[in-house]
XYZ file of C-alpha atoms in Angstrom:
691
model
C 26.813 56.945 -53.867
C 30.245 55.669 -52.179
C 30.884 52.354 -50.861
C 32.831 52.377 -46.885
C 33.969 50.421 -45.545
C 31.645 49.078 -43.633
C 32.092 46.479 -40.602
C 28.660 45.762 -39.803
C 28.832 43.407 -41.766
C 31.533 41.662 -39.293
C 31.678 39.632 -36.548
C 35.824 40.007 -35.051
C 34.752 36.510 -32.568
C 32.896 34.461 -34.992
C 36.257 34.748 -37.248
C 38.417 33.403 -33.996
C 35.726 30.702 -33.778
C 35.697 30.247 -37.300
C 39.547 29.535 -37.040
C 39.730 27.904 -34.325
C 37.226 24.440 -36.144
C 39.008 25.215 -39.191
C 42.300 23.288 -36.897
C 39.625 22.193 -34.736
C 38.595 19.927 -38.129
C 41.704 19.353 -39.604
C 43.690 17.987 -36.553
C 40.632 15.241 -36.934
C 38.304 16.810 -33.633
C 35.728 17.987 -34.813
C 33.500 15.810 -37.242
C 32.551 15.974 -40.740
C 29.393 17.417 -40.117
C 29.237 20.049 -37.171
C 32.172 21.290 -39.212
C 30.372 21.445 -42.277
C 27.758 24.435 -40.062
C 29.906 25.776 -39.270
C 31.933 25.968 -42.670
C 29.158 26.790 -44.381
C 27.931 29.868 -41.752
C 31.046 31.554 -43.387
C 30.188 31.247 -46.973
C 32.958 28.386 -47.233
C 31.140 26.128 -50.260
C 33.304 22.661 -51.548
C 34.671 21.982 -54.629
C 34.724 19.496 -56.710
C 38.239 19.168 -56.188
C 39.005 17.707 -52.525
C 41.524 19.870 -49.597
C 39.835 23.522 -52.012
C 36.655 25.221 -51.626
C 35.342 28.055 -52.507
C 34.420 31.526 -50.668
C 31.235 33.386 -52.174
C 31.600 37.294 -50.625
C 28.559 39.166 -50.010
C 27.152 41.959 -51.873
C 23.876 42.626 -51.338
C 23.152 44.764 -54.843
C 26.484 43.797 -55.687
C 27.630 47.034 -53.915
C 31.120 46.154 -54.085
C 34.133 49.594 -54.397
C 37.649 49.347 -55.963
C 39.220 49.161 -52.769
C 37.824 45.932 -51.980
C 38.068 44.289 -56.459
C 42.276 45.158 -55.410
C 42.213 42.813 -51.897
C 39.945 40.365 -54.019
C 42.568 39.830 -56.117
C 45.500 39.613 -53.986
C 42.579 37.200 -51.910
C 42.813 34.603 -55.023
C 46.919 35.770 -55.861
C 48.131 34.831 -52.415
C 45.613 32.062 -51.661
C 43.815 30.448 -54.821
C 45.051 27.653 -56.989
C 42.969 29.846 -59.878
C 43.944 33.060 -61.311
C 39.761 33.991 -61.269
C 36.509 35.853 -58.948
C 33.251 35.177 -61.120
C 30.028 36.809 -60.384
C 27.249 34.943 -60.340
C 23.451 35.236 -60.762
C 22.388 36.427 -57.223
C 25.413 39.359 -57.402
C 28.171 37.642 -55.254
C 31.577 37.029 -55.963
C 33.168 33.492 -56.024
C 36.888 32.794 -55.307
C 37.405 29.301 -56.185
C 39.786 26.407 -54.519
C 41.904 27.678 -51.540
C 42.880 25.216 -50.138
C 40.737 24.785 -46.271
C 43.919 25.995 -44.540
C 44.010 29.432 -45.881
C 40.021 29.988 -45.341
C 40.684 31.610 -41.792
C 42.994 34.343 -42.722
C 41.443 34.867 -46.855
C 37.841 35.615 -44.620
C 39.699 38.379 -41.859
C 41.412 40.214 -45.555
C 38.264 40.212 -46.515
C 36.683 41.209 -43.246
C 39.232 43.635 -43.221
C 37.760 45.702 -46.231
C 34.571 45.390 -45.093
C 33.443 42.589 -46.400
C 31.620 39.381 -45.194
C 30.707 35.617 -47.170
C 28.247 35.277 -43.431
C 25.839 33.406 -44.704
C 26.310 33.185 -48.245
C 25.622 29.170 -48.289
C 23.612 27.866 -46.103
C 19.773 27.597 -45.083
C 19.767 31.121 -44.183
C 19.293 34.822 -46.153
C 21.225 35.020 -48.523
C 22.943 37.524 -51.079
C 19.770 39.683 -51.559
C 19.820 41.485 -55.481
C 19.316 44.597 -56.810
C 18.440 47.048 -59.780
C 21.747 46.938 -60.870
C 21.355 51.315 -61.862
C 19.792 51.011 -58.637
C 20.781 55.080 -57.272
C 21.119 56.031 -61.545
C 18.017 55.192 -63.243
C 16.300 58.076 -64.670
C 13.024 55.890 -64.091
C 13.154 54.732 -60.396
C 10.831 55.339 -57.702
C 13.699 55.456 -54.973
C 17.595 54.339 -55.003
C 16.130 50.773 -52.466
C 20.078 50.426 -52.337
C 20.072 51.776 -48.656
C 16.900 49.723 -47.588
C 18.920 46.303 -49.199
C 21.734 47.059 -46.823
C 19.190 47.734 -43.572
C 17.509 44.755 -43.753
C 20.596 42.287 -45.145
C 21.772 43.561 -41.772
C 18.982 43.172 -40.144
C 18.548 39.365 -40.748
C 22.132 38.787 -40.964
C 22.597 36.717 -37.751
C 19.008 37.503 -36.691
C 18.273 33.823 -34.786
C 14.736 33.429 -37.642
C 16.826 33.407 -39.984
C 20.159 30.406 -38.984
C 18.162 27.871 -39.068
C 15.146 28.276 -41.804
C 13.759 24.832 -43.842
C 16.136 25.803 -47.070
C 17.490 28.700 -47.886
C 15.627 31.911 -48.472
C 16.290 34.333 -51.965
C 15.066 38.002 -51.671
C 14.836 40.670 -54.206
C 13.924 44.824 -54.708
C 13.519 46.769 -57.902
C 12.693 51.083 -57.454
C 9.652 50.952 -59.562
C 7.085 48.798 -61.513
C 9.892 47.088 -64.228
C 11.052 44.945 -61.734
C 15.279 44.610 -62.708
C 16.012 42.792 -59.835
C 13.470 39.905 -61.392
C 11.184 39.305 -58.233
C 9.471 36.629 -60.445
C 11.016 33.581 -58.791
C 12.305 35.444 -55.766
C 11.288 33.804 -51.753
C 10.447 37.406 -51.049
C 10.444 40.757 -53.440
C 9.601 44.337 -52.542
C 9.021 46.481 -56.250
C 8.576 49.428 -55.271
C 5.282 51.873 -57.042
C 2.724 54.421 -57.014
C -1.129 54.115 -55.982
C -2.818 56.648 -56.369
C -0.213 59.202 -55.764
C 1.017 57.372 -53.114
C 4.071 55.718 -52.756
C 4.603 52.630 -51.606
C 5.533 48.948 -52.103
C 4.288 45.852 -53.784
C 5.065 42.946 -52.307
C 5.560 39.000 -53.523
C 6.272 35.751 -52.139
C 6.857 31.811 -53.183
C 8.694 32.339 -56.311
C 11.355 30.183 -57.076
C 13.751 28.092 -60.167
C 15.480 24.172 -59.685
C 13.429 21.894 -58.985
C 9.482 22.244 -60.576
C 10.222 26.628 -61.009
C 7.034 28.643 -60.299
C 6.280 31.897 -60.279
C 5.452 33.979 -57.126
C 2.421 35.344 -56.412
C 1.343 38.747 -55.455
C 0.814 38.698 -51.220
C 0.160 42.536 -51.071
C -0.369 44.667 -53.887
C 0.475 48.181 -52.782
C 2.094 49.204 -48.893
C 3.482 51.916 -47.269
C 6.922 52.139 -46.603
C 7.197 50.868 -42.761
C 5.501 49.128 -43.388
C 7.830 47.051 -44.408
C 9.729 45.740 -41.706
C 7.002 43.320 -40.197
C 5.646 41.874 -43.715
C 9.430 41.210 -44.744
C 9.664 38.587 -41.136
C 6.814 37.102 -41.749
C 7.006 35.930 -45.149
C 9.903 35.184 -42.545
C 8.556 33.195 -39.844
C 6.041 31.326 -42.395
C 9.259 28.940 -44.182
C 10.149 28.964 -40.365
C 7.764 27.414 -38.632
C 5.837 25.496 -42.013
C 8.151 25.118 -44.192
C 8.829 20.620 -45.239
C 12.330 19.910 -42.947
C 12.254 16.167 -43.551
C 12.764 16.376 -46.704
C 14.999 18.753 -48.768
C 14.285 18.887 -51.738
C 10.596 20.375 -50.882
C 11.939 22.260 -48.177
C 11.766 25.647 -50.059
C 8.750 28.250 -49.921
C 7.086 27.553 -53.553
C 6.341 23.836 -51.972
C 4.893 25.917 -49.293
C 2.311 27.491 -51.426
C 1.321 24.105 -53.095
C 0.801 22.459 -50.617
C -1.339 24.804 -48.992
C -2.959 26.674 -52.002
C -3.305 29.589 -52.500
C -5.662 31.414 -49.811
C -4.982 29.153 -46.850
C -0.561 30.312 -46.935
C -1.881 33.246 -47.699
C -4.279 34.003 -44.451
C -1.031 31.639 -42.435
C 0.969 34.445 -43.781
C -1.491 37.128 -42.566
C -1.911 35.740 -39.216
C 2.599 35.288 -38.998
C 2.286 39.335 -39.750
C -0.240 40.704 -37.203
C 1.734 39.398 -34.871
C 4.968 40.830 -36.761
C 3.190 44.423 -36.858
C 2.107 44.287 -33.290
C 6.083 43.865 -32.597
C 7.633 46.653 -34.215
C 4.813 48.773 -34.622
C 7.571 51.822 -33.148
C 10.195 50.310 -35.485
C 10.994 50.320 -38.846
C 12.875 50.186 -41.866
C 15.498 53.743 -43.491
C 12.428 55.869 -44.715
C 12.935 55.975 -48.695
C 12.899 59.221 -50.368
C 10.804 59.653 -53.296
C 11.194 60.480 -56.825
C 8.472 61.762 -59.228
C 10.086 59.552 -62.505
C 8.833 59.539 -65.109
C 6.633 56.841 -65.842
C 9.348 53.032 -65.838
C 9.749 50.954 -68.725
C 11.574 46.941 -68.649
C 14.734 47.503 -68.555
C 18.025 45.118 -67.981
C 17.933 42.139 -65.995
C 21.945 42.642 -65.988
C 23.706 44.956 -66.789
C 22.672 48.164 -69.678
C 24.127 46.754 -72.694
C 26.045 50.457 -73.737
C 27.148 52.933 -71.810
C 23.936 54.981 -70.647
C 23.360 58.225 -68.683
C 22.878 58.067 -65.442
C 19.603 60.284 -63.661
C 22.516 62.644 -62.054
C 23.686 65.234 -64.958
C 27.028 64.720 -67.266
C 27.847 61.707 -65.679
C 27.187 57.726 -67.228
C 27.340 53.669 -66.484
C 30.293 52.059 -68.298
C 28.800 48.353 -68.151
C 32.052 45.338 -68.806
C 31.000 41.955 -70.089
C 32.348 39.868 -68.361
C 32.805 36.464 -70.610
C 31.053 33.756 -67.692
C 31.629 36.673 -64.900
C 35.356 35.693 -64.707
C 37.390 38.766 -63.776
C 41.275 37.619 -63.425
C 43.952 38.902 -60.387
C 45.055 41.528 -63.668
C 41.146 42.980 -64.199
C 40.599 43.509 -60.822
C 43.981 45.104 -60.747
C 43.924 47.009 -63.125
C 40.173 47.409 -63.003
C 40.857 49.512 -58.764
C 44.018 51.357 -60.289
C 41.352 53.020 -63.174
C 39.396 53.647 -60.731
C 41.375 54.824 -58.258
C 43.426 57.169 -60.275
C 39.580 58.820 -60.366
C 38.778 59.148 -57.257
C 35.264 56.699 -58.671
C 34.514 53.811 -55.610
C 30.895 52.814 -57.135
C 31.083 49.097 -58.900
C 28.160 47.003 -59.244
C 28.253 43.476 -60.551
C 25.148 42.483 -62.673
C 22.927 39.076 -61.972
C 23.701 38.810 -65.928
C 27.326 37.966 -64.420
C 28.596 41.693 -65.998
C 30.044 44.268 -63.802
C 29.405 48.392 -64.463
C 31.509 51.402 -63.148
C 28.995 54.264 -62.218
C 29.967 58.020 -62.254
C 32.076 58.345 -65.184
C 32.030 61.659 -66.106
C 30.828 62.116 -69.727
C 35.086 62.749 -71.047
C 35.967 60.506 -69.152
C 34.287 57.922 -71.038
C 36.436 57.130 -73.988
C 40.328 56.828 -71.760
C 38.217 54.529 -69.054
C 37.388 52.415 -72.630
C 40.934 52.828 -74.027
C 42.003 51.578 -70.127
C 39.794 48.953 -70.411
C 40.574 47.249 -73.466
C 44.354 47.193 -72.412
C 43.031 44.700 -69.420
C 41.062 42.950 -72.684
C 37.487 44.123 -71.380
C 34.614 46.456 -73.575
C 31.123 47.438 -72.706
C 28.322 43.886 -74.493
C 28.210 43.619 -77.592
C 25.085 41.742 -79.721
C 25.490 38.177 -79.393
C 27.258 38.161 -75.607
C 24.302 37.879 -73.536
C 25.592 34.297 -72.204
C 25.409 33.028 -68.722
C 26.769 29.833 -67.259
C 27.191 28.523 -63.866
C 30.032 26.427 -63.190
C 29.567 22.685 -63.567
C 31.401 20.517 -63.640
C 34.269 23.076 -63.158
C 34.521 22.788 -59.450
C 30.649 22.538 -58.849
C 29.887 19.089 -57.576
C 26.442 18.511 -57.872
C 27.300 20.066 -62.116
C 26.273 17.249 -63.896
C 27.136 18.842 -67.500
C 30.655 21.788 -68.712
C 27.808 24.154 -69.354
C 31.153 26.819 -68.707
C 31.786 24.754 -72.372
C 29.305 24.632 -73.805
C 29.457 28.951 -73.988
C 32.325 28.756 -76.394
C 29.850 27.960 -79.063
C 26.539 29.998 -78.488
C 25.687 32.896 -79.354
C 22.176 35.214 -79.241
C 23.110 36.307 -82.738
C 21.620 39.383 -83.805
C 18.073 39.679 -81.527
C 20.700 39.453 -78.775
C 18.602 37.385 -76.683
C 19.713 36.311 -73.459
C 20.885 32.781 -73.512
C 21.120 31.312 -69.504
C 23.235 27.879 -69.596
C 23.429 25.798 -65.741
C 24.881 22.506 -65.250
C 21.465 20.292 -63.383
C 18.695 21.114 -62.632
C 19.125 23.008 -59.561
C 19.226 26.451 -62.417
C 21.924 28.307 -61.538
C 22.262 30.337 -64.914
C 18.526 30.504 -64.180
C 18.558 28.843 -67.053
C 14.344 29.412 -66.840
C 13.558 33.111 -67.323
C 16.575 33.639 -69.934
C 15.288 33.584 -73.499
C 16.947 30.578 -74.300
C 18.275 28.807 -71.448
C 20.219 24.883 -71.219
C 19.705 22.783 -68.330
C 21.855 19.733 -68.282
C 20.725 16.555 -67.439
C 22.264 12.733 -67.550
C 20.151 10.223 -70.761
C 20.981 6.834 -71.120
C 20.330 5.376 -74.599
C 21.094 2.081 -75.901
C 22.562 1.751 -72.167
C 25.060 4.367 -72.163
C 24.460 7.293 -70.529
C 25.115 11.040 -73.685
C 25.332 13.994 -71.289
C 22.004 16.076 -72.360
C 20.781 19.646 -72.254
C 16.998 20.798 -71.479
C 15.156 23.379 -73.205
C 13.902 26.351 -71.871
C 11.834 29.364 -74.208
C 11.043 32.229 -73.417
C 11.251 32.582 -70.328
C 11.900 36.311 -68.785
C 11.994 37.307 -63.745
C 10.494 40.978 -64.864
C 7.004 42.181 -64.799
C 4.948 40.985 -67.073
C 7.551 37.822 -67.201
C 6.986 34.200 -67.177
C 8.901 30.607 -66.265
C 10.044 29.481 -69.147
C 9.155 27.434 -71.142
C 9.897 23.822 -70.811
C 11.078 22.523 -74.693
C 11.991 18.877 -75.770
C 16.018 17.527 -74.003
C 18.880 16.575 -77.013
C 22.506 15.645 -76.544
C 24.953 18.468 -75.627
C 26.913 18.156 -78.176
C 23.876 19.043 -80.506
C 22.809 22.077 -78.249
C 23.988 24.917 -80.498
C 21.848 23.211 -83.220
C 19.167 23.482 -81.168
C 20.086 27.047 -79.878
C 20.852 28.414 -84.028
C 17.483 26.683 -84.614
C 14.522 28.383 -82.611
C 16.882 32.060 -83.247
C 16.405 30.734 -86.909
C 13.015 30.242 -86.478
C 12.387 33.043 -84.518
C 13.711 36.045 -86.943
C 11.737 33.887 -89.728
C 8.432 33.865 -87.962
C 8.374 37.002 -85.482
C 5.598 39.713 -86.686
C 7.314 43.051 -86.441
C 8.626 43.926 -83.311
C 8.005 41.196 -81.238
C 9.819 39.954 -78.091
C 10.962 36.091 -77.878
C 9.464 36.217 -74.432
C 5.876 36.843 -77.335
C 6.253 35.390 -79.667
C 6.917 31.553 -77.351
C 3.877 31.643 -76.181
C 2.098 32.126 -79.124
C 4.540 29.263 -80.611
C 4.202 26.794 -77.446
C 5.613 23.415 -76.099
C 4.878 21.824 -78.879
C 6.340 23.488 -81.787
C 8.700 23.704 -80.423
C 9.690 20.537 -80.059
C 8.336 19.733 -83.278
C 11.752 21.695 -85.212
C 14.117 20.269 -82.437
C 12.034 16.796 -83.235
C 14.796 15.120 -85.631
C 18.188 16.365 -82.501
C 16.511 14.262 -79.763
C 16.737 11.125 -81.887
C 18.903 9.359 -81.795
C 20.529 5.589 -83.705
C 22.675 3.019 -82.588
C 24.887 4.588 -84.652
C 25.349 7.979 -83.478
C 26.468 6.879 -79.563
C 30.019 6.972 -79.884
C 29.705 11.457 -81.583
C 27.634 11.641 -78.886
C 29.646 9.909 -75.178
C 32.016 13.147 -74.775
C 30.750 16.556 -72.884
C 32.054 19.793 -73.908
C 36.223 19.377 -73.388
C 36.503 15.824 -72.363
C 38.430 13.487 -74.120
C 36.671 10.870 -71.432
C 33.137 8.855 -72.486
C 30.426 10.917 -70.290
C 29.718 9.714 -66.660
C 27.552 11.385 -63.785
C 29.830 11.734 -60.502
C 28.916 9.911 -57.393
C 30.081 13.560 -54.596
C 27.276 13.687 -52.495
C 24.860 16.074 -52.537
C 24.157 20.045 -51.773
C 25.544 21.673 -49.385
C 22.884 23.398 -47.684
C 21.253 21.505 -45.582
C 23.090 21.560 -42.393
C 24.015 19.365 -39.223
C 22.191 16.138 -38.449
C 20.953 18.210 -35.313
C 19.865 20.548 -37.693
C 16.341 20.456 -35.784
C 17.615 20.920 -32.218
C 19.725 24.221 -33.619
C 16.779 25.851 -35.006
C 14.453 25.085 -32.421
C 16.998 27.603 -30.060
C 16.758 30.189 -33.144
C 13.331 30.116 -32.917
C 12.945 30.289 -28.615
C 15.830 33.466 -29.057
C 13.443 34.829 -31.766
C 9.992 34.481 -29.391
C 12.088 35.593 -26.590
C 12.832 39.044 -28.806
C 9.053 38.630 -29.547
C 8.294 38.576 -25.065
C 10.377 41.302 -23.911
C 9.123 43.377 -26.908
C 6.053 42.495 -26.291
C 5.847 42.935 -22.475
C 7.293 46.851 -23.024
C 4.649 47.109 -24.878
C 2.094 46.025 -22.709
C 0.309 43.504 -25.316
C 0.749 40.376 -22.306
C -1.341 37.871 -23.966
C 0.667 37.980 -26.790
C 4.036 38.290 -23.750
C 2.355 35.397 -22.342
C 1.730 33.087 -25.856
C 6.326 33.808 -26.143
C 6.507 32.554 -23.015
C 4.665 29.085 -23.640
C 6.146 28.733 -27.460
C 10.292 29.125 -25.338
C 8.365 26.564 -23.425
C 7.249 24.164 -26.570
C 10.074 24.581 -28.481
C 13.265 23.715 -25.904
C 10.999 21.060 -24.771
C 10.665 20.038 -28.066
C 15.121 19.656 -28.030
C 15.828 18.423 -25.718
C 13.689 15.709 -26.790
C 14.232 15.346 -29.581
C 18.170 15.032 -28.742
C 17.392 12.454 -27.189
C 15.893 10.569 -30.226
C 12.111 11.010 -28.645
C 10.244 11.352 -31.142
C 6.577 11.872 -29.424
C 6.745 15.974 -30.124
C 3.870 16.091 -27.682
C 2.349 19.650 -28.016
C 0.906 20.148 -24.639
C 3.310 21.825 -22.606
C 3.065 18.975 -18.986
C 2.885 15.835 -21.484
C 6.188 17.452 -22.464
C 7.103 17.929 -18.594
C 6.114 14.271 -18.711
C 8.734 13.504 -22.118
C 11.567 15.237 -19.659
C 11.285 13.419 -16.474
C 11.614 9.701 -18.021
C 14.371 10.929 -20.831
C 16.097 13.435 -18.449
C 15.651 11.167 -15.449
C 18.962 12.188 -14.166
C 18.150 15.468 -15.128
C 15.067 16.515 -12.488
C 15.163 20.354 -12.522
C 14.555 20.436 -16.709
C 10.441 18.302 -15.600
C 9.988 20.459 -12.374
C 10.968 23.778 -14.221
C 8.958 23.888 -16.845
C 5.952 22.169 -14.867
C 6.358 25.134 -12.521
C 6.260 27.428 -15.618
C 3.431 26.082 -16.245
C 1.582 26.977 -13.254
C 2.654 30.468 -12.814
C 1.550 31.120 -16.765
C -2.117 29.218 -15.933
C -1.571 32.138 -13.412
C -0.449 35.413 -15.101
C -3.830 34.145 -17.355
C -5.983 34.695 -15.094
C -4.419 37.959 -13.914
C -1.248 40.014 -14.922
C 0.868 40.957 -12.480
C 4.419 42.323 -14.310
C 6.602 41.850 -11.404
C 5.344 37.741 -11.550
C 5.515 37.628 -15.753
C 9.235 39.553 -15.187
C 10.912 36.351 -12.308
C 9.524 33.367 -14.246
C 10.664 35.104 -18.135
C 13.812 35.351 -15.789
C 13.082 31.706 -15.035
C 13.241 31.464 -18.082
C 15.826 31.650 -19.381
C 17.853 30.159 -16.773
C 16.147 27.246 -17.719
C 17.007 27.229 -21.543
C 20.498 27.658 -19.985
C 20.778 24.302 -18.703
C 18.419 23.003 -21.464
C 20.891 23.922 -23.841
C 23.805 22.094 -21.166
C 21.460 18.684 -21.720
C 21.330 18.538 -25.223
C 25.303 19.664 -25.194
C 26.200 16.909 -22.543
C 24.355 13.695 -25.524
C 25.820 16.018 -28.641
C 28.679 17.391 -27.328
C 29.834 19.131 -30.718
C 25.611 21.487 -30.889
C 26.104 24.850 -31.948
C 23.780 26.463 -28.815
C 25.978 29.369 -27.773
C 25.070 32.470 -30.320
C 21.162 31.542 -29.322
C 21.098 31.672 -25.591
C 19.553 34.847 -23.415
C 22.675 36.137 -21.228
C 21.841 35.566 -18.233
C 24.251 35.302 -14.724
C 22.934 31.787 -12.926
C 24.870 32.672 -9.897
C 22.480 35.053 -9.153
C 19.741 33.223 -9.715
C 18.278 29.349 -9.070
C 15.147 27.187 -11.102
């Protein structure tokens, strides 16, 4: 399959607007909060280092072409202060250390080759991950990549997803093995077969980071035409009910914990009734289903050796990338290797490697030799070690996660080692065979770098969140890993997997095994004070929080975003002659915009009744009486239409409400001139209508 340069991801106008925003910020005309929201929306993330930023390139399903890799190489050479692009565990590419003033040019040159970073950061739908072997795996029921592309395109810039309470992660797998690791996603779609019929299993509310939890089965089986309403229902559930006040508890998994599974599913079903009604005649592209052999659990990343594709005489060539790094020379070399053979399909994988697809059998040796000349090869036993940037570039990093990896190996059993510089777990330590995440612990009055250990995690089918192990000082982490590997070799039963062995042993076993490594005597302190690669004593820098929260007026923007989504529902229900649902949308829009107007002036009341909102607007905006008077008119008209629906009257009400929304946005921007609301406003001719 060829990856074409696709403009469906690109909006040229917003790139012009981003360039103007950068200019305004650098000139002091745009405040920090407002610019941060704009910057994050375009996938431009802050680093520990002042003045430079990381650009995260979204690659749905990990798809990228050789030509696009060549473009990434040129961007690094021309604009980055580093020589490295990094493959992430979410199948993105990250370009580090780019001066802020150069980021508009970087985004524009990416766009020219069909690459986007839009919504790669922030409280949005993040890059959608998928089976690395989608389309070529002999065991798959279907190639999920066309559906991944369709879902990614649909929810990019979608009103519902622009101001979610927190980020939202999706995965797609082509068979029951679930190589995309749905266990820890907010929403996971797994192709399956039941009673001879193909369809999807849907998981929801999984997550890593703070308080990791496995996803629940939301739908055991749905037909493919039901998938779009299901996805949108889960997004609507997150948007409507997840905690917007406490960022640390705003992920969907915390909503599940708060409500309990029964009520969580009930609220999902309520949202689903609505999305099914709205999209009764709309679905995602139909899948091509295959009677493949029964699946055995495959790899969550690149295969560990050259693999024969389901297409005859073609092979996948996996390329091992230590810590996910690709230099400019390597990027250009891979691009040239593919161009010479008229090949285009490359995948980046969740284990920070990449794969070259559709390699003819006759070319395998030549490809291996050309990669060797670039310092690259296929994976070898023990090198399945993944790390986040840690203190290299990340503002949240506590420990030097990349540097400790020089001392780590998966050993002869090729265990999966996953190392994160903090508890957020971007390297997925909670689903590795052996995971570590960085912490700082004070001992004898001194701050000591530590790693919390995790054992026996796996995000695939039949997997589990890892067993939580003890904390050990960072300098002793390699010894802790060595002991666990040795214990596994000595105590496993037959071909027992590491996951099964871990679950059989239990948490207390690892506490005993590593207990002496936790003990710190005062005499040990001088030997434990420095993190890997550091010459100075360990310290945790106060660099501020993460950059996913957006602007201070998040609630106002979120309400306008949801109102835009309700406006689309209003249109769909009107066309479908579903009058009651259409009227519900009118009421929802009025309430959302009314709340935004009150939020803008810091009115904490937030009444539910529309007449109470109208009274609140009259007090909050005495010089803008049309805001409250128009709302009172809507209340009157709604009551009449609920008694006796009239199509013409409803259309008039909808048009007048749209005008009111535009005036409401103007009123909010009178309070805060830097509110970004334009994308959520209806297209109305204000001169042709009177409120």
